[in-house]
Short mmCIF file of C-alpha atoms in Angstrom, two decimals:
data_model
loop_
_atom_site.label_atom_id
_atom_site.label_comp_id
_atom_site.label_asym_id
_atom_site.label_seq_id
_atom_site.Cartn_x
_atom_site.Cartn_y
_atom_site.Cartn_z
CA UNK A 1 -7.61 5.42 -18.67
CA UNK A 2 -5.16 8.25 -18.37
CA UNK A 3 -1.54 7.89 -19.46
CA UNK A 4 1.30 7.50 -16.99
CA UNK A 5 2.35 10.69 -15.18
CA UNK A 6 4.99 12.60 -17.13
CA UNK A 7 8.63 12.21 -16.25
CA UNK A 8 10.33 15.08 -14.42
CA UNK A 9 11.83 17.75 -16.69
CA UNK A 10 15.31 16.78 -15.50
CA UNK A 11 16.47 13.18 -14.90
CA UNK A 12 17.00 12.13 -11.26
CA UNK A 13 20.59 12.64 -10.13
CA UNK A 14 20.41 10.90 -6.75
CA UNK A 15 19.18 7.55 -5.51
CA UNK A 16 16.55 9.27 -3.38
CA UNK A 17 15.19 11.32 -6.29
CA UNK A 18 14.88 8.27 -8.51
CA UNK A 19 13.18 6.10 -5.87
CA UNK A 20 10.79 8.91 -4.89
CA UNK A 21 9.76 9.47 -8.53
CA UNK A 22 9.31 5.77 -9.29
CA UNK A 23 7.30 5.06 -6.12
CA UNK A 24 4.99 8.00 -6.76
CA UNK A 25 4.29 6.65 -10.25
CA UNK A 26 3.80 3.05 -9.09
CA UNK A 27 1.49 3.87 -6.17
CA UNK A 28 -0.51 6.64 -7.84
CA UNK A 29 0.48 9.28 -5.29
CA UNK A 30 -1.77 10.30 -2.40
CA UNK A 31 -4.87 9.90 -4.58
CA UNK A 32 -4.09 6.26 -5.26
CA UNK A 33 -3.50 5.52 -1.59
CA UNK A 34 -6.73 7.27 -0.61
CA UNK A 35 -8.81 5.40 -3.19
CA UNK A 36 -7.38 2.08 -1.98
CA UNK A 37 -7.98 2.76 1.73
CA UNK A 38 -11.25 4.73 1.70
CA UNK A 39 -13.66 1.73 1.43
CA UNK A 40 -12.12 0.01 4.47
CA UNK A 41 -12.21 3.27 6.42
CA UNK A 42 -15.90 3.72 5.56
CA UNK A 43 -16.67 0.21 6.83
CA UNK A 44 -14.84 0.81 10.11
CA UNK A 45 -16.53 4.13 10.86
CA UNK A 46 -19.95 2.73 9.97
CA UNK A 47 -19.40 -0.34 12.17
CA UNK A 48 -18.35 1.74 15.16
CA UNK A 49 -21.51 3.85 14.76
CA UNK A 50 -24.13 1.20 13.84
CA UNK A 51 -22.67 -2.23 14.73
CA UNK A 52 -24.64 -3.43 11.69
CA UNK A 53 -22.70 -5.64 9.28
CA UNK A 54 -24.93 -5.03 6.25
CA UNK A 55 -24.98 -1.26 6.75
CA UNK A 56 -21.20 -1.18 7.16
CA UNK A 57 -20.58 -3.22 4.01
CA UNK A 58 -23.04 -0.98 2.15
CA UNK A 59 -21.16 2.13 3.27
CA UNK A 60 -17.90 0.62 2.09
CA UNK A 61 -19.34 -0.25 -1.32
CA UNK A 62 -20.90 3.22 -1.65
CA UNK A 63 -17.54 4.92 -1.08
CA UNK A 64 -15.92 2.55 -3.56
CA UNK A 65 -18.58 3.33 -6.17
CA UNK A 66 -18.06 7.08 -5.73
CA UNK A 67 -14.30 6.66 -6.24
CA UNK A 68 -14.87 4.60 -9.40
CA UNK A 69 -17.37 7.08 -10.87
CA UNK A 70 -15.06 10.02 -10.12
CA UNK A 71 -12.15 8.35 -11.88
CA UNK A 72 -14.26 7.34 -14.87
CA UNK A 73 -15.58 10.90 -15.18
CA UNK A 74 -12.01 12.22 -15.21
CA UNK A 75 -10.85 9.46 -17.57
CA UNK A 76 -8.26 8.33 -15.01
CA UNK A 77 -6.86 4.86 -14.39
CA UNK A 78 -9.07 2.60 -12.27
CA UNK A 79 -6.33 0.33 -10.93
CA UNK A 80 -6.00 2.02 -7.53
CA UNK A 81 -9.76 2.31 -6.93
CA UNK A 82 -10.26 -1.29 -8.03
CA UNK A 83 -7.72 -2.37 -5.44
CA UNK A 84 -10.35 -1.83 -2.76
CA UNK A 85 -12.92 -4.03 -4.48
CA UNK A 86 -11.17 -7.34 -3.83
CA UNK A 87 -10.47 -6.73 -0.14
CA UNK A 88 -13.99 -5.40 0.47
CA UNK A 89 -15.64 -8.27 -1.40
CA UNK A 90 -13.59 -10.99 0.32
CA UNK A 91 -14.17 -9.51 3.78
CA UNK A 92 -17.92 -9.13 3.17
CA UNK A 93 -18.22 -12.68 1.79
CA UNK A 94 -16.44 -14.27 4.76
CA UNK A 95 -18.45 -12.32 7.31
CA UNK A 96 -21.74 -13.10 5.53
CA UNK A 97 -20.95 -16.82 5.52
CA UNK A 98 -19.90 -17.06 9.15
CA UNK A 99 -22.27 -14.44 10.57
CA UNK A 100 -19.46 -13.13 12.77
CA UNK A 101 -18.64 -9.45 12.37
CA UNK A 102 -15.03 -9.94 13.49
CA UNK A 103 -14.43 -12.07 10.39
CA UNK A 104 -14.54 -8.89 8.30
CA UNK A 105 -11.08 -8.19 9.73
CA UNK A 106 -9.67 -11.66 9.06
CA UNK A 107 -8.48 -11.02 5.46
CA UNK A 108 -6.63 -7.91 6.59
CA UNK A 109 -4.93 -9.73 9.46
CA UNK A 110 -3.89 -12.61 7.21
CA UNK A 111 -2.68 -10.12 4.60
CA UNK A 112 -0.52 -8.34 7.17
CA UNK A 113 0.95 -11.64 8.33
CA UNK A 114 1.64 -12.76 4.77
CA UNK A 115 3.21 -9.44 3.78
CA UNK A 116 5.36 -9.44 6.92
CA UNK A 117 6.80 -12.83 5.96
CA UNK A 118 7.25 -11.81 2.33
CA UNK A 119 8.97 -8.52 3.16
CA UNK A 120 11.25 -10.18 5.73
CA UNK A 121 12.31 -12.88 3.27
CA UNK A 122 12.92 -10.31 0.54
CA UNK A 123 15.22 -8.36 2.84
CA UNK A 124 17.14 -11.48 3.81
CA UNK A 125 17.63 -12.26 0.12
CA UNK A 126 18.70 -8.65 -0.61
CA UNK A 127 15.84 -8.36 -3.12
CA UNK A 128 13.64 -5.94 -1.12
CA UNK A 129 10.01 -5.67 -2.21
CA UNK A 130 10.20 -1.88 -2.57
CA UNK A 131 12.84 -2.40 -5.23
CA UNK A 132 10.30 -4.22 -7.37
CA UNK A 133 7.92 -1.26 -7.00
CA UNK A 134 10.74 1.00 -8.18
CA UNK A 135 11.38 -1.23 -11.17
CA UNK A 136 7.75 -1.99 -12.00
CA UNK A 137 7.26 1.27 -13.93
CA UNK A 138 10.36 0.84 -16.09
CA UNK A 139 11.17 -1.26 -19.13
CA UNK A 140 13.80 -3.15 -17.12
CA UNK A 141 12.18 -4.15 -13.78
CA UNK A 142 15.46 -5.36 -12.23
CA UNK A 143 17.76 -2.52 -13.33
CA UNK A 144 17.66 -1.09 -9.80
CA UNK A 145 19.79 -4.03 -8.65
CA UNK A 146 22.81 -2.55 -10.45
CA UNK A 147 23.06 0.31 -7.96
CA UNK A 148 24.05 -0.63 -4.40
CA UNK A 149 22.69 2.71 -3.17
CA UNK A 150 19.23 1.94 -4.53
CA UNK A 151 19.32 -1.55 -3.04
CA UNK A 152 20.33 -0.16 0.36
CA UNK A 153 17.60 2.49 0.33
CA UNK A 154 14.98 -0.05 -0.78
CA UNK A 155 16.07 -2.31 2.07
CA UNK A 156 15.41 0.50 4.56
CA UNK A 157 12.02 1.37 3.04
CA UNK A 158 11.01 -2.29 2.95
CA UNK A 159 12.00 -2.60 6.62
CA UNK A 160 9.87 0.43 7.43
CA UNK A 161 6.83 -1.17 5.81
CA UNK A 162 7.62 -4.50 7.46
CA UNK A 163 7.50 -2.85 10.90
CA UNK A 164 3.97 -1.60 10.18
CA UNK A 165 2.74 -5.05 9.12
CA UNK A 166 4.23 -6.67 12.21
CA UNK A 167 2.66 -4.09 14.56
CA UNK A 168 -0.78 -4.47 12.96
CA UNK A 169 -0.71 -8.27 13.08
CA UNK A 170 0.63 -8.36 16.65
CA UNK A 171 -2.16 -6.10 17.90
CA UNK A 172 -5.09 -7.33 15.84
CA UNK A 173 -4.61 -11.11 15.87
CA UNK A 174 -5.16 -11.47 19.65
CA UNK A 175 -8.23 -9.19 19.42
CA UNK A 176 -9.64 -11.32 16.61
CA UNK A 177 -9.07 -14.55 18.50
CA UNK A 178 -10.85 -13.07 21.53
CA UNK A 179 -13.79 -11.94 19.36
CA UNK A 180 -13.52 -8.30 20.44
CA UNK A 181 -14.96 -6.69 17.31
CA UNK A 182 -15.20 -3.15 18.68
CA UNK A 183 -11.57 -3.18 19.80
CA UNK A 184 -10.63 -4.62 16.40
CA UNK A 185 -12.37 -1.77 14.61
CA UNK A 186 -10.69 0.82 16.83
CA UNK A 187 -7.28 -0.78 16.35
CA UNK A 188 -7.88 -0.92 12.60
CA UNK A 189 -8.54 2.81 12.60
CA UNK A 190 -5.61 3.63 14.88
CA UNK A 191 -3.16 1.41 13.01
CA UNK A 192 -4.51 2.18 9.55
CA UNK A 193 -4.17 5.69 8.20
CA UNK A 194 -2.28 7.15 11.21
CA UNK A 195 0.40 4.45 10.96
CA UNK A 196 0.48 4.75 7.18
CA UNK A 197 0.90 8.53 7.33
CA UNK A 198 3.65 8.18 9.95
CA UNK A 199 5.45 5.65 7.76
CA UNK A 200 5.14 7.89 4.70
CA UNK A 201 6.45 10.85 6.71
CA UNK A 202 9.51 8.89 7.82
CA UNK A 203 10.06 7.58 4.28
CA UNK A 204 9.64 11.12 2.97
CA UNK A 205 12.35 12.41 5.26
CA UNK A 206 14.66 9.63 4.11
CA UNK A 207 13.98 10.45 0.47
CA UNK A 208 14.20 14.23 0.83
CA UNK A 209 17.26 14.48 3.07
CA UNK A 210 19.31 11.78 1.40
CA UNK A 211 21.78 12.73 -1.31
CA UNK A 212 23.24 9.44 -2.52
CA UNK A 213 24.63 9.76 -6.07
CA UNK A 214 23.43 7.29 -8.68
CA UNK A 215 25.99 4.79 -9.89
CA UNK A 216 27.09 5.38 -13.51
CA UNK A 217 25.83 1.91 -14.44
CA UNK A 218 22.35 2.66 -13.12
CA UNK A 219 21.22 5.43 -15.46
CA UNK A 220 17.48 6.06 -15.09
CA UNK A 221 15.39 3.84 -17.34
CA UNK A 222 12.35 5.28 -19.15
CA UNK A 223 9.05 4.75 -17.43
CA UNK A 224 7.03 1.98 -19.06
CA UNK A 225 3.74 2.87 -20.72
CA UNK A 226 0.57 1.72 -18.89
#
C-alpha cells in the first residue's frame, strides 16, 4: 500500500485550508470517491439496460475487480476500493435471498436513513461528523475541537451532507415500498453522483472562498501514518 499523501509545502494558515487538506487525505480525493461509487453505478446502469439481477451484480463485481487490480498494480492503498465490496455483497445477498430486485436498494436506503440520524445528532451535540474526518488523519483526532472556526465549518459541511442523505431517503423509501424498481434505479442514478458532485461543488466554494484564521491553540497536527 502506498504511503499517505505528502503534506503541503507550507502549513495551512486558515480553517478552510486545513479542513480541505485533511478531508482530501481522509477520503482519498476524487479517485477514492470514484472507486467507492463505481460498483454501484455499474449495477444501476446494467439493471436499467438488462433488468437481470445476476447480470447486474456481475457487472458491479467486474468493475470492483478492475479497481482492485489497478490499485494493486500501482501499489496503492485498497481501502477506498474495498469500501465498495461490503455494500455490493450485502445488496447482492439480500436480493438473492428474497428474489426481489428492489431489495438491492434496501441497504442503501437504510444507510441513508442511519447516516441522516447520525449526522443530525452529531450537529445537535456540536461534534459534527466531518470534524472526525478532519481529525482521523492526525495523531490527535479531537484537536479540531479547540478551534471554534473549524467546529463551525464542520457543522456547515456536515449539514450539507445531511441534506443529501435526507433527500435520497425521502425519494427512494416510497419507491421501494411501492416496489417500483425501475424508478428506484433512475432515482439512484439521479441522486447519486449528480447530487454528490453538487454537494462537493458547494463544499468546494465554501472551502476556497473562506478565509477564517486558525486559532493559535489549534496549530496543525502532523498527519498520522497509514
